Amino acid sequence: MAQTFIAQEFTTFYYATFDGDRSALRNLYRPTSMLSFEGSPVMGVDAIVEKLVNLPFKQVAHRVATQDAQPSSPSVASIIVSVTGQLIVDDSEHPLNFSQVFHLVPDDTGYYVLNDIFRLNYG
Amino acid sequence: MAQTFIAQEFTTFYYATFDGDRSALRNLYRPTSMLSFEGSPVMGVDAIVEKLVNLPFKQVAHRVATQDAQPSSPSVASIIVSVTGQLIVDDSEHPLNFSQVFHLVPDDTGYYVLNDIFRLNYG
């Protein structure tokens, strides 16, 4: 199914970029994009990139454990992607479980992120 | 914000119904609704209800830890809701972490669930 392939390509690119150079995630967002990071909501490209770049860690690595994708509209090729996995921050020995939801919406240039919701999962 | 209120009302109702009588979740789905449960996708009211009713536990209780909501469309009052929490199954002493995403779409009768993605989070 197309949404599964697109979702896999997206998450691979997203987390490689996040773990390499967070400022390069800018191209994935638009003025209407929303990010909720640990319950803190921001909107728009500049606010989202500022939030991501200023997160209080230097090195980070995401390990994706599961990803699921579904089409989110009968009329547009938009996709909801749900990811769970682990986050390793600054060489900590203790990975953190996370879950993240992306809503990918097509435009002239490909897909952008309209919705982005990130949460750490404490056991 | 309206989506936060609607999301809270929805998740309270959804998990109370799930934990009480799963078959009564039928009214929340439509023929186009999709459920991915632990990576297994089904579509449509009957298939979704059959999946939920036949899950291999009798008693279940959901504890919601976090919920985030964002509008998912500039033109329709649809909402993406991301929930994390714990699941207690058949009086087990070991709660399971879960994450679940709902895409709520309005119709004549209120909101229905177009997308539903459920995952357990193993640490």
mmCIF file of N, CA and C in Angstrom, chain A residues 63-68 83-87 94-99 120-123, chain B residues 37-39 55-57 84-87 89 92 94-99 118-123:
data_model
loop_
_atom_site.group_PDB
_atom_site.id
_atom_site.type_symbol
_atom_site.label_atom_id
_atom_site.label_comp_id
_atom_site.label_asym_id
_atom_site.label_seq_id
_atom_site.Cartn_x
_atom_site.Cartn_y
_atom_site.Cartn_z
ATOM 1 N N ARG A 63 15.649 5.019 17.585
ATOM 2 C CA ARG A 63 15.454 3.657 17.083
ATOM 3 C C ARG A 63 13.966 3.431 16.899
ATOM 4 N N VAL A 64 13.537 3.214 15.680
ATOM 5 C CA VAL A 64 12.120 2.970 15.417
ATOM 6 C C VAL A 64 11.797 1.508 15.721
ATOM 7 N N ALA A 65 10.791 1.291 16.557
ATOM 8 C CA ALA A 65 10.365 -0.085 16.864
ATOM 9 C C ALA A 65 9.167 -0.487 16.010
ATOM 10 N N THR A 66 8.166 0.385 15.928
ATOM 11 C CA THR A 66 6.978 0.100 15.110
ATOM 12 C C THR A 66 6.589 1.352 14.338
ATOM 13 N N GLN A 67 6.029 1.142 13.151
ATOM 14 C CA GLN A 67 5.371 2.254 12.483
ATOM 15 C C GLN A 67 4.157 1.737 11.744
ATOM 16 N N ASP A 68 3.092 2.520 11.835
ATOM 17 C CA ASP A 68 1.835 2.187 11.180
ATOM 18 C C ASP A 68 1.372 3.402 10.398
ATOM 19 N N VAL A 83 4.411 6.248 15.112
ATOM 20 C CA VAL A 83 5.716 5.630 15.334
ATOM 21 C C VAL A 83 5.894 5.385 16.829
ATOM 22 N N THR A 84 6.422 4.229 17.205
ATOM 23 C CA THR A 84 6.919 4.047 18.569
ATOM 24 C C THR A 84 8.372 3.606 18.474
ATOM 25 N N GLY A 85 9.134 3.912 19.507
ATOM 26 C CA GLY A 85 10.536 3.539 19.453
ATOM 27 C C GLY A 85 11.272 3.989 20.690
ATOM 28 N N GLN A 86 12.577 4.048 20.545
ATOM 29 C CA GLN A 86 13.441 4.445 21.656
ATOM 30 C C GLN A 86 14.372 5.565 21.227
ATOM 31 N N LEU A 87 14.681 6.385 22.212
ATOM 32 C CA LEU A 87 15.500 7.568 22.023
ATOM 33 C C LEU A 87 16.723 7.412 22.921
ATOM 34 N N HIS A 94 20.401 4.670 29.253
ATOM 35 C CA HIS A 94 18.994 4.352 29.444
ATOM 36 C C HIS A 94 18.154 4.930 28.302
ATOM 37 N N PRO A 95 17.812 4.103 27.325
ATOM 38 C CA PRO A 95 16.950 4.592 26.250
ATOM 39 C C PRO A 95 15.592 4.994 26.810
ATOM 40 N N LEU A 96 14.984 5.982 26.196
ATOM 41 C CA LEU A 96 13.655 6.452 26.566
ATOM 42 C C LEU A 96 12.658 5.993 25.506
ATOM 43 N N ASN A 97 11.553 5.427 25.940
ATOM 44 C CA ASN A 97 10.505 5.083 24.966
ATOM 45 C C ASN A 97 9.782 6.347 24.515
ATOM 46 N N PHE A 98 9.487 6.400 23.233
ATOM 47 C CA PHE A 98 8.709 7.541 22.740
ATOM 48 C C PHE A 98 7.615 7.055 21.800
ATOM 49 N N SER A 99 6.610 7.905 21.631
ATOM 50 C CA SER A 99 5.644 7.709 20.553
ATOM 51 C C SER A 99 5.466 9.040 19.837
ATOM 52 N N LEU A 120 7.234 11.258 25.244
ATOM 53 C CA LEU A 120 7.978 10.197 25.907
ATOM 54 C C LEU A 120 6.990 9.337 26.686
ATOM 55 N N ASN A 121 7.260 8.034 26.755
ATOM 56 C CA ASN A 121 6.376 7.106 27.467
ATOM 57 C C ASN A 121 7.110 6.596 28.695
ATOM 58 N N TYR A 122 6.695 7.039 29.839
ATOM 59 C CA TYR A 122 7.307 6.557 31.079
ATOM 60 C C TYR A 122 6.542 5.350 31.583
ATOM 61 N N GLY A 123 7.280 4.325 31.962
ATOM 62 C CA GLY A 123 6.645 3.052 32.320
ATOM 63 C C GLY A 123 6.132 3.051 33.748
ATOM 64 N N PHE B 37 -4.439 -2.582 14.832
ATOM 65 C CA PHE B 37 -4.256 -3.031 16.216
ATOM 66 C C PHE B 37 -3.015 -3.893 16.276
ATOM 67 N N GLU B 38 -1.972 -3.381 16.901
ATOM 68 C CA GLU B 38 -0.701 -4.101 16.978
ATOM 69 C C GLU B 38 -0.215 -4.516 15.582
ATOM 70 N N GLY B 39 -0.375 -3.616 14.624
ATOM 71 C CA GLY B 39 0.124 -3.848 13.274
ATOM 72 C C GLY B 39 -0.811 -4.606 12.368
ATOM 73 N N LEU B 55 -10.629 -9.592 21.234
ATOM 74 C CA LEU B 55 -9.292 -9.493 21.836
ATOM 75 C C LEU B 55 -9.198 -10.454 23.024
ATOM 76 N N PRO B 56 -8.027 -11.068 23.207
ATOM 77 C CA PRO B 56 -7.931 -12.193 24.138
ATOM 78 C C PRO B 56 -7.797 -11.787 25.601
ATOM 79 N N PHE B 57 -8.737 -10.981 26.080
ATOM 80 C CA PHE B 57 -8.805 -10.718 27.515
ATOM 81 C C PHE B 57 -10.260 -10.430 27.861
ATOM 82 N N THR B 84 -1.292 8.385 25.297
ATOM 83 C CA THR B 84 -0.411 7.370 25.860
ATOM 84 C C THR B 84 -0.951 7.011 27.236
ATOM 85 N N GLY B 85 -0.678 5.791 27.671
ATOM 86 C CA GLY B 85 -1.189 5.381 28.969
ATOM 87 C C GLY B 85 -0.821 3.960 29.282
ATOM 88 N N GLN B 86 -1.563 3.405 30.223
ATOM 89 C CA GLN B 86 -1.314 2.040 30.654
ATOM 90 C C GLN B 86 -2.597 1.224 30.594
ATOM 91 N N LEU B 87 -2.378 -0.056 30.346
ATOM 92 C CA LEU B 87 -3.466 -1.010 30.166
ATOM 93 C C LEU B 87 -3.283 -2.075 31.239
ATOM 94 N N VAL B 89 -4.708 -5.664 32.250
ATOM 95 C CA VAL B 89 -5.492 -6.730 31.622
ATOM 96 C C VAL B 89 -5.709 -7.869 32.618
ATOM 97 N N SER B 92 -3.851 -8.396 35.895
ATOM 98 C CA SER B 92 -2.401 -8.588 35.906
ATOM 99 C C SER B 92 -1.749 -7.543 36.798
ATOM 100 N N HIS B 94 1.074 -6.364 36.145
ATOM 101 C CA HIS B 94 2.007 -5.642 35.293
ATOM 102 C C HIS B 94 1.265 -4.838 34.226
ATOM 103 N N PRO B 95 1.082 -3.559 34.463
ATOM 104 C CA PRO B 95 0.446 -2.728 33.446
ATOM 105 C C PRO B 95 1.307 -2.692 32.182
ATOM 106 N N LEU B 96 0.645 -2.571 31.036
ATOM 107 C CA LEU B 96 1.330 -2.473 29.750
ATOM 108 C C LEU B 96 1.215 -1.042 29.256
ATOM 109 N N ASN B 97 2.334 -0.468 28.811
ATOM 110 C CA ASN B 97 2.262 0.859 28.209
ATOM 111 C C ASN B 97 1.665 0.759 26.807
ATOM 112 N N PHE B 98 0.803 1.709 26.479
ATOM 113 C CA PHE B 98 0.250 1.729 25.123
ATOM 114 C C PHE B 98 0.281 3.147 24.573
ATOM 115 N N SER B 99 0.233 3.226 23.245
ATOM 116 C CA SER B 99 -0.047 4.503 22.597
ATOM 117 C C SER B 99 -1.128 4.273 21.555
ATOM 118 N N PHE B 118 -3.408 1.477 17.291
ATOM 119 C CA PHE B 118 -3.080 1.081 18.663
ATOM 120 C C PHE B 118 -1.788 0.288 18.688
ATOM 121 N N ARG B 119 -0.917 0.618 19.641
ATOM 122 C CA ARG B 119 0.328 -0.148 19.830
ATOM 123 C C ARG B 119 0.652 -0.266 21.308
ATOM 124 N N LEU B 120 1.074 -1.436 21.709
ATOM 125 C CA LEU B 120 1.721 -1.588 23.003
ATOM 126 C C LEU B 120 3.166 -1.131 22.875
ATOM 127 N N ASN B 121 3.701 -0.547 23.933
ATOM 128 C CA ASN B 121 5.092 -0.053 23.929
ATOM 129 C C ASN B 121 5.907 -0.897 24.884
ATOM 130 N N TYR B 122 6.744 -1.719 24.331
ATOM 131 C CA TYR B 122 7.603 -2.537 25.176
ATOM 132 C C TYR B 122 8.904 -1.799 25.446
ATOM 133 N N GLY B 123 9.329 -1.797 26.702
ATOM 134 C CA GLY B 123 10.501 -0.984 27.088
ATOM 135 C C GLY B 123 11.811 -1.686 26.770
#
